[in-house]
Coordinates of C-alpha atoms and ligand atoms in Angstrom, one line a residue:
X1 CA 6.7 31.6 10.2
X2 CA 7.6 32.9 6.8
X3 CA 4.7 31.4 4.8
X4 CA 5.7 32.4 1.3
X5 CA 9.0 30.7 2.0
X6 CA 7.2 27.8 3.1
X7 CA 5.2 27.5 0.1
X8 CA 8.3 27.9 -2.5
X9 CA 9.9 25.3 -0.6
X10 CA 6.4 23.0 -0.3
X11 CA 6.8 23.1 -4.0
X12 CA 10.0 22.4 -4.5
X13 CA 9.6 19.4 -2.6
X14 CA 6.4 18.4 -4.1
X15 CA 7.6 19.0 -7.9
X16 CA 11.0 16.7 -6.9
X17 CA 9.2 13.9 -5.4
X18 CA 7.1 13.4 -7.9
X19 CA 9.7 13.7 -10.7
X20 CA 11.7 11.3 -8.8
X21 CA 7.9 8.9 -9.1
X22 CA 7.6 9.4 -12.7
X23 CA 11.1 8.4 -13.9
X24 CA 11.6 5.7 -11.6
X25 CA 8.0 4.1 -12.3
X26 CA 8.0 5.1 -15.9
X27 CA 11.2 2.7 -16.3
X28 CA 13.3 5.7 -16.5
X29 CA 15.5 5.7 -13.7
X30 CA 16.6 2.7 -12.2
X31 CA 16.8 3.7 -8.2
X32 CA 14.2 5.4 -6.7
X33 CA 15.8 8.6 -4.7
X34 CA 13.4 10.1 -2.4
X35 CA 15.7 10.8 0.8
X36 CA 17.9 13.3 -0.3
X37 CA 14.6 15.0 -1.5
X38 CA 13.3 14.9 1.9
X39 CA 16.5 16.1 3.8
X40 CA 16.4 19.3 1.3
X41 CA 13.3 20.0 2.8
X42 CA 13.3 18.6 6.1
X43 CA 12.0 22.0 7.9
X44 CA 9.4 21.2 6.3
X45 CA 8.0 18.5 8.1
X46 CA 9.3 19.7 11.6
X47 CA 7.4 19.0 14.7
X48 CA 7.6 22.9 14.8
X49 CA 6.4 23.7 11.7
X50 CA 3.7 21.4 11.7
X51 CA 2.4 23.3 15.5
X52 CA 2.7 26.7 14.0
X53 CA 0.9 25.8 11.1
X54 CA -1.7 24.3 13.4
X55 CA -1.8 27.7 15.2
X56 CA -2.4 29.3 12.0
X57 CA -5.2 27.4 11.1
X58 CA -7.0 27.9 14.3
X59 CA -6.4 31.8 13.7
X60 CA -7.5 31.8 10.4
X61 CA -11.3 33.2 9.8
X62 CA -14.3 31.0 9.5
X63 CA -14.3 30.9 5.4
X64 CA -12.9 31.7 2.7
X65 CA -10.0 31.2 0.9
X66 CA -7.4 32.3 3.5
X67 CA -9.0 29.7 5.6
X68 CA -9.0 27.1 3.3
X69 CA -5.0 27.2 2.4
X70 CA -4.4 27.5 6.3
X71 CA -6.0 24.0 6.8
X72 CA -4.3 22.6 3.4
X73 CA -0.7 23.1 4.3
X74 CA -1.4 22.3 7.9
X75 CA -2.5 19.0 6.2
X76 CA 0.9 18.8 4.2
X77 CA 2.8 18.9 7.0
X78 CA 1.4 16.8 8.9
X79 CA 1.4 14.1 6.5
X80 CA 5.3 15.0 5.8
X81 CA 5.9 14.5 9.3
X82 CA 4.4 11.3 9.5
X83 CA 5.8 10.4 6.5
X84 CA 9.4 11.2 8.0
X85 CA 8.5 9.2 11.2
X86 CA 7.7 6.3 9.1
X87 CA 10.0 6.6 6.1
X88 CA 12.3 3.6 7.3
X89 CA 9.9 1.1 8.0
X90 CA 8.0 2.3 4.8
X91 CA 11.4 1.5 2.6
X92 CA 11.7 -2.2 4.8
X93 CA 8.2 -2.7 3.7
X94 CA 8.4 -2.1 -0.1
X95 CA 12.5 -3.9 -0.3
X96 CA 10.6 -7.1 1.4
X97 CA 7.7 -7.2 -0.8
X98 CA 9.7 -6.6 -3.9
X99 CA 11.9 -9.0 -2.9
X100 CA 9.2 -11.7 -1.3
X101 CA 8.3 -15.1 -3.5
X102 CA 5.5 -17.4 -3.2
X103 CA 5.5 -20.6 -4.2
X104 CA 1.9 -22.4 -6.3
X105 CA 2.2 -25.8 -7.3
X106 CA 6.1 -26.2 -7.5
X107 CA 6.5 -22.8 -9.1
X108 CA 8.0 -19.3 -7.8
X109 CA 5.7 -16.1 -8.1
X110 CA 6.4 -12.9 -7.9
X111 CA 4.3 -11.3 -4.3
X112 CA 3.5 -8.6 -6.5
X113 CA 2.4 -10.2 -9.1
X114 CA -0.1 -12.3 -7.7
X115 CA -3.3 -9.9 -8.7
X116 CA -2.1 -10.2 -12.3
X117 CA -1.9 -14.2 -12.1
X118 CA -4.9 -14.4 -10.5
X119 CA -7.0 -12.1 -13.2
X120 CA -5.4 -14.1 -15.7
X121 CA -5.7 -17.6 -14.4
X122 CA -9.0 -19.4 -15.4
X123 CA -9.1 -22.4 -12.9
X124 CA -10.7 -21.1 -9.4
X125 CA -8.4 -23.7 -7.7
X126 CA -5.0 -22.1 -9.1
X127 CA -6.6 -19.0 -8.0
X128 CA -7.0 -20.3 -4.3
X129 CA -3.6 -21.4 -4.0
X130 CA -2.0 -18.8 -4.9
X131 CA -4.4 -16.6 -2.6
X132 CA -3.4 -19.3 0.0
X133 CA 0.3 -18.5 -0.5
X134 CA -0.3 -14.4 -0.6
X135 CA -2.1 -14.9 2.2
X136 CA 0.5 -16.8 4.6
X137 CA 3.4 -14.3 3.1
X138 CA 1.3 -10.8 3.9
X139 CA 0.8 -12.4 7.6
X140 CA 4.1 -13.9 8.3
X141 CA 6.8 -11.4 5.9
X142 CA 5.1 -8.1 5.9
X143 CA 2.9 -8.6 8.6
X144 CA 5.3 -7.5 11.0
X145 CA 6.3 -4.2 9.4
X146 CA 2.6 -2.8 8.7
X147 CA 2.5 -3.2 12.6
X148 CA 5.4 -1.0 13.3
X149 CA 4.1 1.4 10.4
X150 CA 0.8 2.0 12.3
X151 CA 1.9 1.6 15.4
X152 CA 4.2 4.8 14.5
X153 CA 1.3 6.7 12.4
X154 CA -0.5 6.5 15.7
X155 CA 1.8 7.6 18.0
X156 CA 3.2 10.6 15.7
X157 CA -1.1 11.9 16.2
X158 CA -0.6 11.6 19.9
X159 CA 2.7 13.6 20.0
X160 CA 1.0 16.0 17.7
X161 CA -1.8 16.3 20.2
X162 CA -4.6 14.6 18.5
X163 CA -6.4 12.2 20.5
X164 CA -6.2 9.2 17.9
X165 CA -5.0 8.9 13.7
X166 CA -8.5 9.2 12.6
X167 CA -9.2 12.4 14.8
X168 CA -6.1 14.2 13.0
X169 CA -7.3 12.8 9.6
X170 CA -10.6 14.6 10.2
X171 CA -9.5 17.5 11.2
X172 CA -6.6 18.2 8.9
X173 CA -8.3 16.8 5.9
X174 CA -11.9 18.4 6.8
X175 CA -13.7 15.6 6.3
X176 CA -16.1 14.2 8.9
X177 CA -15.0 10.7 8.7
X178 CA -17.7 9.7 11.4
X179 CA -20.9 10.8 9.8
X180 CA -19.5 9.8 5.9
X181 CA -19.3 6.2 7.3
X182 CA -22.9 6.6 8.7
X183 CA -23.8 7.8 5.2
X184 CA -22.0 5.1 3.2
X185 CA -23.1 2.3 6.2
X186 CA -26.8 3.5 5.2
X187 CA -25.7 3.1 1.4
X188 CA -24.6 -0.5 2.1
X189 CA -27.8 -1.5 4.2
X190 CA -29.6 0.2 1.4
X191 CA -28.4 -2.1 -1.7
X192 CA -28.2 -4.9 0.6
X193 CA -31.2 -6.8 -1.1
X194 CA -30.0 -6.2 -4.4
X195 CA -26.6 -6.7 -4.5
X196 CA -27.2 -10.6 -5.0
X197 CA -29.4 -9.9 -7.4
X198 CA -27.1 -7.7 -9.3
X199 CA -23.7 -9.9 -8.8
X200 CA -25.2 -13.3 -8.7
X201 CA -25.6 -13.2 -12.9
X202 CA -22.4 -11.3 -14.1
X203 CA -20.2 -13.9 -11.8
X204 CA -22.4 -16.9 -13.2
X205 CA -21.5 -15.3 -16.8
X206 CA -18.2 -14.2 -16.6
X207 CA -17.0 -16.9 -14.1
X208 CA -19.4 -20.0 -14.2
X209 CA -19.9 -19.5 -10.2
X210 CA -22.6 -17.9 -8.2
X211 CA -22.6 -15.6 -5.0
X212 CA -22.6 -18.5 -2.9
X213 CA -19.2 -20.3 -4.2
X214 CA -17.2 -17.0 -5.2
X215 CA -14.2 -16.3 -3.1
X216 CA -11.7 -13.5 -2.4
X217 CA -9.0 -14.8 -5.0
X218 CA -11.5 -15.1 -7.6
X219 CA -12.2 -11.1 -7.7
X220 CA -9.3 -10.1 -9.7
X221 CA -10.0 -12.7 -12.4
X222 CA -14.1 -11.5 -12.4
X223 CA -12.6 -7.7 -12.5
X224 CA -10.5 -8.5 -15.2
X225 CA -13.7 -9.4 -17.7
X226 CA -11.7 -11.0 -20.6
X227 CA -14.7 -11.4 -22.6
X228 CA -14.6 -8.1 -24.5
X229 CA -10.7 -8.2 -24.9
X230 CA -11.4 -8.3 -28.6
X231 CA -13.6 -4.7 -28.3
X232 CA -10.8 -2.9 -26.2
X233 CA -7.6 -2.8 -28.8
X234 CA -4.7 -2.2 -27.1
X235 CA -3.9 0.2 -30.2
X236 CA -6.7 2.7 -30.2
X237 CA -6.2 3.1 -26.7
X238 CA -4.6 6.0 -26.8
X239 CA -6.6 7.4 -29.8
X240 CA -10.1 7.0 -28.3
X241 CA -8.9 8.9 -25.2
X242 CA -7.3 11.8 -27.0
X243 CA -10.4 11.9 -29.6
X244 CA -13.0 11.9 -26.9
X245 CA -10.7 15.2 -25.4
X246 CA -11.2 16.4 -28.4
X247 CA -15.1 16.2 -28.0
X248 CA -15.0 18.0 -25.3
X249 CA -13.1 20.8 -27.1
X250 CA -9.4 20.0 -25.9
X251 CA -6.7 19.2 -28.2
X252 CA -4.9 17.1 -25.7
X253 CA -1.5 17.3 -28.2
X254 CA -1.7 20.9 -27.9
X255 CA -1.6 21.2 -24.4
X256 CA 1.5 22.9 -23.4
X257 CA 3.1 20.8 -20.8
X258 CA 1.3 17.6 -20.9
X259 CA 3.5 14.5 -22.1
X260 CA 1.9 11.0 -23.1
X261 CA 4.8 8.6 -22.2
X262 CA 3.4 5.3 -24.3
X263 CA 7.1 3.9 -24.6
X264 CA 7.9 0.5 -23.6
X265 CA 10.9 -0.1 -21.3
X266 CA 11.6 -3.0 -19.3
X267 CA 11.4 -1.4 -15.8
X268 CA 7.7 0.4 -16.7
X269 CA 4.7 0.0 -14.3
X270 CA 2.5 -2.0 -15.9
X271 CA 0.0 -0.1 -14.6
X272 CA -1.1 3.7 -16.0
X273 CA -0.6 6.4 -14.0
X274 CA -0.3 10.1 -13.5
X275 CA 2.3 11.8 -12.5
X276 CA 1.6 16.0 -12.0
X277 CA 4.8 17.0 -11.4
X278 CA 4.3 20.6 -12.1
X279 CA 0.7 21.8 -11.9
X280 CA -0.3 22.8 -14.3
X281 CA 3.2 23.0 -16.8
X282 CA 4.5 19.6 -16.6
X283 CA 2.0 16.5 -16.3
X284 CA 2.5 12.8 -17.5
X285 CA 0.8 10.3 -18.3
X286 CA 1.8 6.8 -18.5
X287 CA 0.8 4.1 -19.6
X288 CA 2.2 0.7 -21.3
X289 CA -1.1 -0.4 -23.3
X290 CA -1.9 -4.0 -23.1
X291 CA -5.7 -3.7 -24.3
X292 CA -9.0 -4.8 -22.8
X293 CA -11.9 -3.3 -20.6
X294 CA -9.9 -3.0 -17.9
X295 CA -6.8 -1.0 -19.4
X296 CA -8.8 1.7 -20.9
X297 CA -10.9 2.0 -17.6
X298 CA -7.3 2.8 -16.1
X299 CA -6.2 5.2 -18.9
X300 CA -9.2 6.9 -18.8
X301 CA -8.9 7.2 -15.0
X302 CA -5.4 8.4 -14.8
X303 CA -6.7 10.7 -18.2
X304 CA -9.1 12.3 -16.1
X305 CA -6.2 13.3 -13.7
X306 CA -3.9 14.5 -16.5
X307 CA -6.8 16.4 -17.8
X308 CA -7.9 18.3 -14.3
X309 CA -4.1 19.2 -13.4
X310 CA -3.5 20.5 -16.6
X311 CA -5.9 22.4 -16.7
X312 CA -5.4 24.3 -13.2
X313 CA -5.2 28.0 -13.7
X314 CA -1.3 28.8 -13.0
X315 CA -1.9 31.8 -11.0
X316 CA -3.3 29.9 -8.3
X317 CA -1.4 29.8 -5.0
X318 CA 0.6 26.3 -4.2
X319 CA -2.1 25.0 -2.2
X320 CA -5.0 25.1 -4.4
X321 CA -3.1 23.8 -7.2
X322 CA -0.8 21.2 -4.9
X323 CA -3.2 20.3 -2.4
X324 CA -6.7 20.4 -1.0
X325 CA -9.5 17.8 -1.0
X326 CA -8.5 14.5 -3.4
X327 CA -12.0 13.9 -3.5
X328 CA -12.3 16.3 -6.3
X329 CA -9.2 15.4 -8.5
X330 CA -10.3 11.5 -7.8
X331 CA -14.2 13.1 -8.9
X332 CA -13.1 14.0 -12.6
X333 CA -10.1 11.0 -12.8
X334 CA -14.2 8.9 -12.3
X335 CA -15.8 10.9 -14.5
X336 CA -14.0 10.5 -17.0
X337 CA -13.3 6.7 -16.1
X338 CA -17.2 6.3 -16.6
X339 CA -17.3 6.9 -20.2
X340 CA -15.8 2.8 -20.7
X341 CA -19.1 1.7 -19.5
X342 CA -21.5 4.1 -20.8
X343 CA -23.2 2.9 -23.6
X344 CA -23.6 6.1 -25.7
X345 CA -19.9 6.3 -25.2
X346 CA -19.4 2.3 -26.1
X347 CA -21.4 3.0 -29.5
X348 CA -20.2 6.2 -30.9
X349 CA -16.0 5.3 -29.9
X350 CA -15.9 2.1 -30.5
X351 CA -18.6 1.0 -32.2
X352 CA -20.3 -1.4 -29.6
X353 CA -23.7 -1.2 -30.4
X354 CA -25.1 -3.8 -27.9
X355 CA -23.4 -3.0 -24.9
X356 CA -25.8 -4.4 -22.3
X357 CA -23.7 -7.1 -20.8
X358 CA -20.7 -5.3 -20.4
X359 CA -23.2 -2.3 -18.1
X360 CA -24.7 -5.1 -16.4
X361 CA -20.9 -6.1 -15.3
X362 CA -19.5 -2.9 -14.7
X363 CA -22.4 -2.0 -12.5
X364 CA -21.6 -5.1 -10.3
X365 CA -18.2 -4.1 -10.0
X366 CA -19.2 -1.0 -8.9
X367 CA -21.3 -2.0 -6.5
X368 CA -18.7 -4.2 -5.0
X369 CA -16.1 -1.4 -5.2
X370 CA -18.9 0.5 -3.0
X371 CA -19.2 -1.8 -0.5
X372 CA -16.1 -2.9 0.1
X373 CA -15.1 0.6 0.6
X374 CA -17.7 0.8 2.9
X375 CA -16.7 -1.5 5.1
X376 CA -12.7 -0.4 4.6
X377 CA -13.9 3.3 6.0
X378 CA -15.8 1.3 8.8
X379 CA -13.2 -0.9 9.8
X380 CA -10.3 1.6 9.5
X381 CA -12.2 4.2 11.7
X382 CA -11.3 1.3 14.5
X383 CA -8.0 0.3 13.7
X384 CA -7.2 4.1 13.7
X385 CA -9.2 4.8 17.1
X386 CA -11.9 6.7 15.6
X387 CA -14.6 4.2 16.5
X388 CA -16.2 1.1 19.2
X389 CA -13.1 0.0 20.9
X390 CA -10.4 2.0 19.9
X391 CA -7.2 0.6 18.6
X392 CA -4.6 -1.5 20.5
X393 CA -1.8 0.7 21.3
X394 CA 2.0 -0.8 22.1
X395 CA 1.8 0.5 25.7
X396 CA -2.1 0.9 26.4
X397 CA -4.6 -1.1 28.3
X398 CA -5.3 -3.6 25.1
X399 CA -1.8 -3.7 23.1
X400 CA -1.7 -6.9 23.1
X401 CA -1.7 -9.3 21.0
X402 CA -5.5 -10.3 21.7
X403 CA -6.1 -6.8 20.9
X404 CA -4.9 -7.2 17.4
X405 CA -6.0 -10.1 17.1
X406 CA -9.7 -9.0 17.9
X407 CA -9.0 -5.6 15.4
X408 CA -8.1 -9.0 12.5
X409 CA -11.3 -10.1 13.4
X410 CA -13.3 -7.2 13.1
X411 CA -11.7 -6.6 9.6
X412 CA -12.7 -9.8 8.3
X413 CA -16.6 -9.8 9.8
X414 CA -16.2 -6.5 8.1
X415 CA -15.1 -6.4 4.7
X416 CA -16.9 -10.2 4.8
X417 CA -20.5 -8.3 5.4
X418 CA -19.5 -5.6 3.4
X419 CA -18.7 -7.8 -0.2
X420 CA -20.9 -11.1 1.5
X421 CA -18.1 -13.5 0.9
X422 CA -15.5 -15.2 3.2
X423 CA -12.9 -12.9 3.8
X424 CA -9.4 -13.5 5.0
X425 CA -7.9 -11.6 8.4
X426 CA -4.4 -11.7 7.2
X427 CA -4.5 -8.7 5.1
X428 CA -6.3 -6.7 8.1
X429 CA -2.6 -4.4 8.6
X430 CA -2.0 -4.3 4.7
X431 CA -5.1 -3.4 3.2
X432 CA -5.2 0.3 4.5
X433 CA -4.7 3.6 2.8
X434 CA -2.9 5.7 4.4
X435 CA -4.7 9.2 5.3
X436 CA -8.4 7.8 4.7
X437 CA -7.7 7.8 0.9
X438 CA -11.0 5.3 0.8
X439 CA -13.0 8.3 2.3
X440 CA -11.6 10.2 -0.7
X441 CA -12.8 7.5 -3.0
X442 CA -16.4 7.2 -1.2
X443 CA -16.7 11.3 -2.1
X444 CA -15.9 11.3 -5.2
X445 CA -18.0 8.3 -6.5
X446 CA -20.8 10.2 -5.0
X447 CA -20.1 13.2 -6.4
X448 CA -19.5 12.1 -9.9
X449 CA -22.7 10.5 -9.5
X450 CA -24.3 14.3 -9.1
X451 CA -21.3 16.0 -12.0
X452 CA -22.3 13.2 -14.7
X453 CA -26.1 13.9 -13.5
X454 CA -25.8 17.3 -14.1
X455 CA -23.5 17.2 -17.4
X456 CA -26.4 14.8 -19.2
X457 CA -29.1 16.8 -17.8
X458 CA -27.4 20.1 -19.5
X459 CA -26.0 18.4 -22.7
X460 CA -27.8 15.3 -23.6
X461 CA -27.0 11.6 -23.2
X462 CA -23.9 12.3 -25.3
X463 CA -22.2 15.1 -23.5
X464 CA -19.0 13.8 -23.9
X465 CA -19.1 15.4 -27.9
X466 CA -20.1 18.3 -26.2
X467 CA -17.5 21.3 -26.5
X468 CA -19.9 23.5 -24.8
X469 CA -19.5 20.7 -21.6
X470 CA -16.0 20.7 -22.2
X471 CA -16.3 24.4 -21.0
X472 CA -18.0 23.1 -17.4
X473 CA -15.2 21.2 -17.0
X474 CA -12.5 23.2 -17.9
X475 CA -14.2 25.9 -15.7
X476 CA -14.0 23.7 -12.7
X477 CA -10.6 21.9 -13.3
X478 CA -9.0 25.4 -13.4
X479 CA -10.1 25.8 -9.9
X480 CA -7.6 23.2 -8.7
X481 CA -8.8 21.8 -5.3
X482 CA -9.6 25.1 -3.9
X483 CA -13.2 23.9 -2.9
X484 CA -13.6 20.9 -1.4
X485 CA -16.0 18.2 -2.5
X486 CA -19.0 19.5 -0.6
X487 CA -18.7 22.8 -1.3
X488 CA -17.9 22.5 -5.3
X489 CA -21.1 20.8 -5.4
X490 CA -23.1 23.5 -3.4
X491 CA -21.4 26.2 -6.2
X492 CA -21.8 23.8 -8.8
X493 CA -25.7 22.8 -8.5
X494 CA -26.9 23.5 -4.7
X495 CA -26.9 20.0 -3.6
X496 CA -25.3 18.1 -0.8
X497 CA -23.5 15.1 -1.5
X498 CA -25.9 12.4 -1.3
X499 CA -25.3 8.3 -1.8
X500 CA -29.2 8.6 -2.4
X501 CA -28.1 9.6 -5.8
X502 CA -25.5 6.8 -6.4
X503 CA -28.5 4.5 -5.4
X504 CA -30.7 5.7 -8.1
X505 CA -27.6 6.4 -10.6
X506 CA -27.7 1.9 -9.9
X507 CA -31.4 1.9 -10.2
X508 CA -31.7 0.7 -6.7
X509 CA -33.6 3.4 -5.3
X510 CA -37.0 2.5 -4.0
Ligands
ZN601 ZN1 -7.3 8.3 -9.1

């Protein structure tokens, strides 16, 4: 295999796609093209290319850089090839939900917007209906098609040779899915006494309901905290981000190649996001500000992304500035994320002097974020074979329907343990991200846990105004993802990541 030519065409691929993401979610571009990107590029993705580069990584030596990109592009193939398998069914899915109503009280809603009715809607039992309405439409319109889409993830590991979906995740993605659940599942039992104690007031405040009465479709509306609209102006959004850059000692208008797309157009996400189309020379980041908590958390999320993959060091190979462990990119997009809940930040940006309340509620979120991730990495270590039981399989011993419906079962007790309220089984095929995405999550809120620890420890409370932090950061983001999250850490302070410290980081510890 010609691995140079591999790599030209990887990026190629990768810069297309994700050009074809921006203008078509940006409101740009009115279809959304991504097959004749794939056929340009289909040897790619072949069942052949995806065993050689397999055999490659086996061959490569124990450590080291040489290693490292062997296991990344095996990892890009594999999840191209899946992605092929499944492209079909993927396309069904999203034309159905774009396409799918529900009807609440006489009127029609949007499937997809739901969440955003929900955050917005002030009576609990407006929010069940709807909830009651999402609910039957994920089981009986979608329900059907996430089936066939893991039924096919699934068998594309087997033909690959991997015993199960979750043993190829490991494996290609190096994470050890197995003992980061027994981690986070110690994290869980760990705040377990205190997680009442620490929800149970911001949902009386925010929502007028304790632990006992909340339920699934009131979670949006409590994430949504509409309180401190009036603090979060929807024009200095932008400002506040690009000023605290400038803290740090980047000028985020100088930065050749970065593009803040803060147009509105009709057909715009409503949601930020990043789009790193060429890494580092051409990154956007969009965003159609509303205002509120919850829209600068996301900007200064999808900020924190814009920031790292601008920053990558161009002379890096594809891989390390492409690929690798999204732990780390999803590490700094947190990091920076952070700043809209801590109080030194809240006082010197924006001038909230008494920011109490809104720590207390953002450390309940959090904790709920935590935990229901905890029990997604649990659950979908079943549904993907990894754990007790295994998964039903179309042909095997327990494909059957009783198989699934026992997997719906186990998703609910769960994700129900997990967040400690009732919790629907009809999203148990829906609520899954492809490739483990929630391990990535679970890393990277443990290791900016140990990065913010380490940034106030060297630069003070305030080391956001800190250029000579800035020049941590900047050190690490040109680095791309060549380390993954374990081993950045080990370079960065000697640690090992450790939910210990997101425990104590929540004042739990002890
Ligand atoms: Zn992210």
């Amino acid at each position: 295999m010609d691995l140079d030519a591999y790599r030209r065409t990887a990026e190629t691929f990768q810069t297309e796609l994700m050009r074809e993401y921006y203008q078509h979610y940006a409101g740009l571009k009115e279809t959304f093209e991504i097959e004749p990107i794939y056929a340009r590029a289909d040897e790619l993705f072949t069942r052949d290319a995806v065993l050689a580069l397999r055999e490659l990584d086996e061959r490569a030596p124990g450590a080291g850089d040489e290693r490292r990109q062997a296991r990344m592009l095996l990892d890009f193939a594999v999840e191209g090839h899946v992605g092929e398998a499944t492209k079909a069914v993927e396309e069904e899915l999203a034309r159905t939900e774009a396409a799918l109503t529900i009807e609440v009280g006489g009127e029609r809603l949007g499937f997809r917007e739901a969440p955003v009715a929900q955050a917005n809607e002030p009576d609990a039992e407006r929010r069940a209906e709807i909830e009651r309405a999402v609910l039957a439409a994920t089981r009986d319109d979608l329900g059907p098609h996430y089936q066939e889409l893991i039924e096919s993830q699934h068998a594309c590991a087997r033909e690959l040779g991997w015993a199960s979906y979750a043993d190829m995740c490991a494996h290609c993605k190096g994470i050890d899915l197995k003992a980061l659940s027994e981690q986070t599942a110690a994290f869980s039992a760990a705040s377990a006494a205190s997680y009442p104690q620490i929800l149970d007031p911001e949902l009386r405040r925010t929502l007028g309901i304790g632990l006992d009465e909340l339920r699934r479709a009131d979670l949006p509306r409590f994430f949504r905290v509409v309180e401190y609209d009036d603090h979060f102006p929807a024009g200095q959004l932008t400002a506040s981000f690009v000023a605290t850059m400038a803290g740090l000692g980047t000028d985020v208008s100088g930065q050749p190649g970065v593009t803040f797309d803060i147009g509105s157009r009709p057909n715009k996400a409503p949601r930020a996001f990043c789009a790193p189309v060429r890494v580092p020379g051409e990154v956007y980041l969009v965003v159609a500000p509303v205002g509120g908590w919850d829209d600068y958390v996301t900007l200064f999320h999808e900020g924190g992304h814009l920031e790292h993959a601008s920053h990558v060091d161009a002379a890096l190979p594809f891989e390390f500035r492409h690929l690798g462990d999204n732990s780390v990119t999803e590490t700094y997009a947190f990091l920076i994320q952070h700043l809209a809940e801590d109080p030194e930040w809240l006082s010197r940006r924006l001038g909230i002097d008494d920011a109490s309340e809104l720590v207390a509620h953002a450390k309940a979120q959090r904790l709920v974020y935590l935990r229901r991730y905890t029990g997604k990495l649990a659950y979908e270590l079943e549904l993907h074979g990894g754990g007790p039981g295994g998964a039903p399989e179309p042909n095997g011993a327990n494909g059957t329907r009783s198989g699934w419906d026992a997997l719906a079962g186990r998703y609910a007790q769960l994700l129900g343990d997990a967040v400690r309220i009732k919790w629907p089984t009809e999203t148990f095929l829906a609520d899954v991200d492809p490739g483990f995405y929630c391990a990535c999550y679970l890393r990277a809120w443990a290791l900016e846990t140990h990065l913010r620890a380490y940034l106030r420890d060297r630069f003070g409370p305030a080391w956001f105004e800190s250029p000579e932090a800035g020049e941590v950061l900047r050190g690490l983001w040109r680095d791309g993802q060549r380390l993954d999250a374990e081993e950045l850490l080990g370079e960065l302070t000697g640690e090992r990541l450790d939910f210990g410290a997101v425990l104590a980081d929540l004042g739990l510890s002890g």
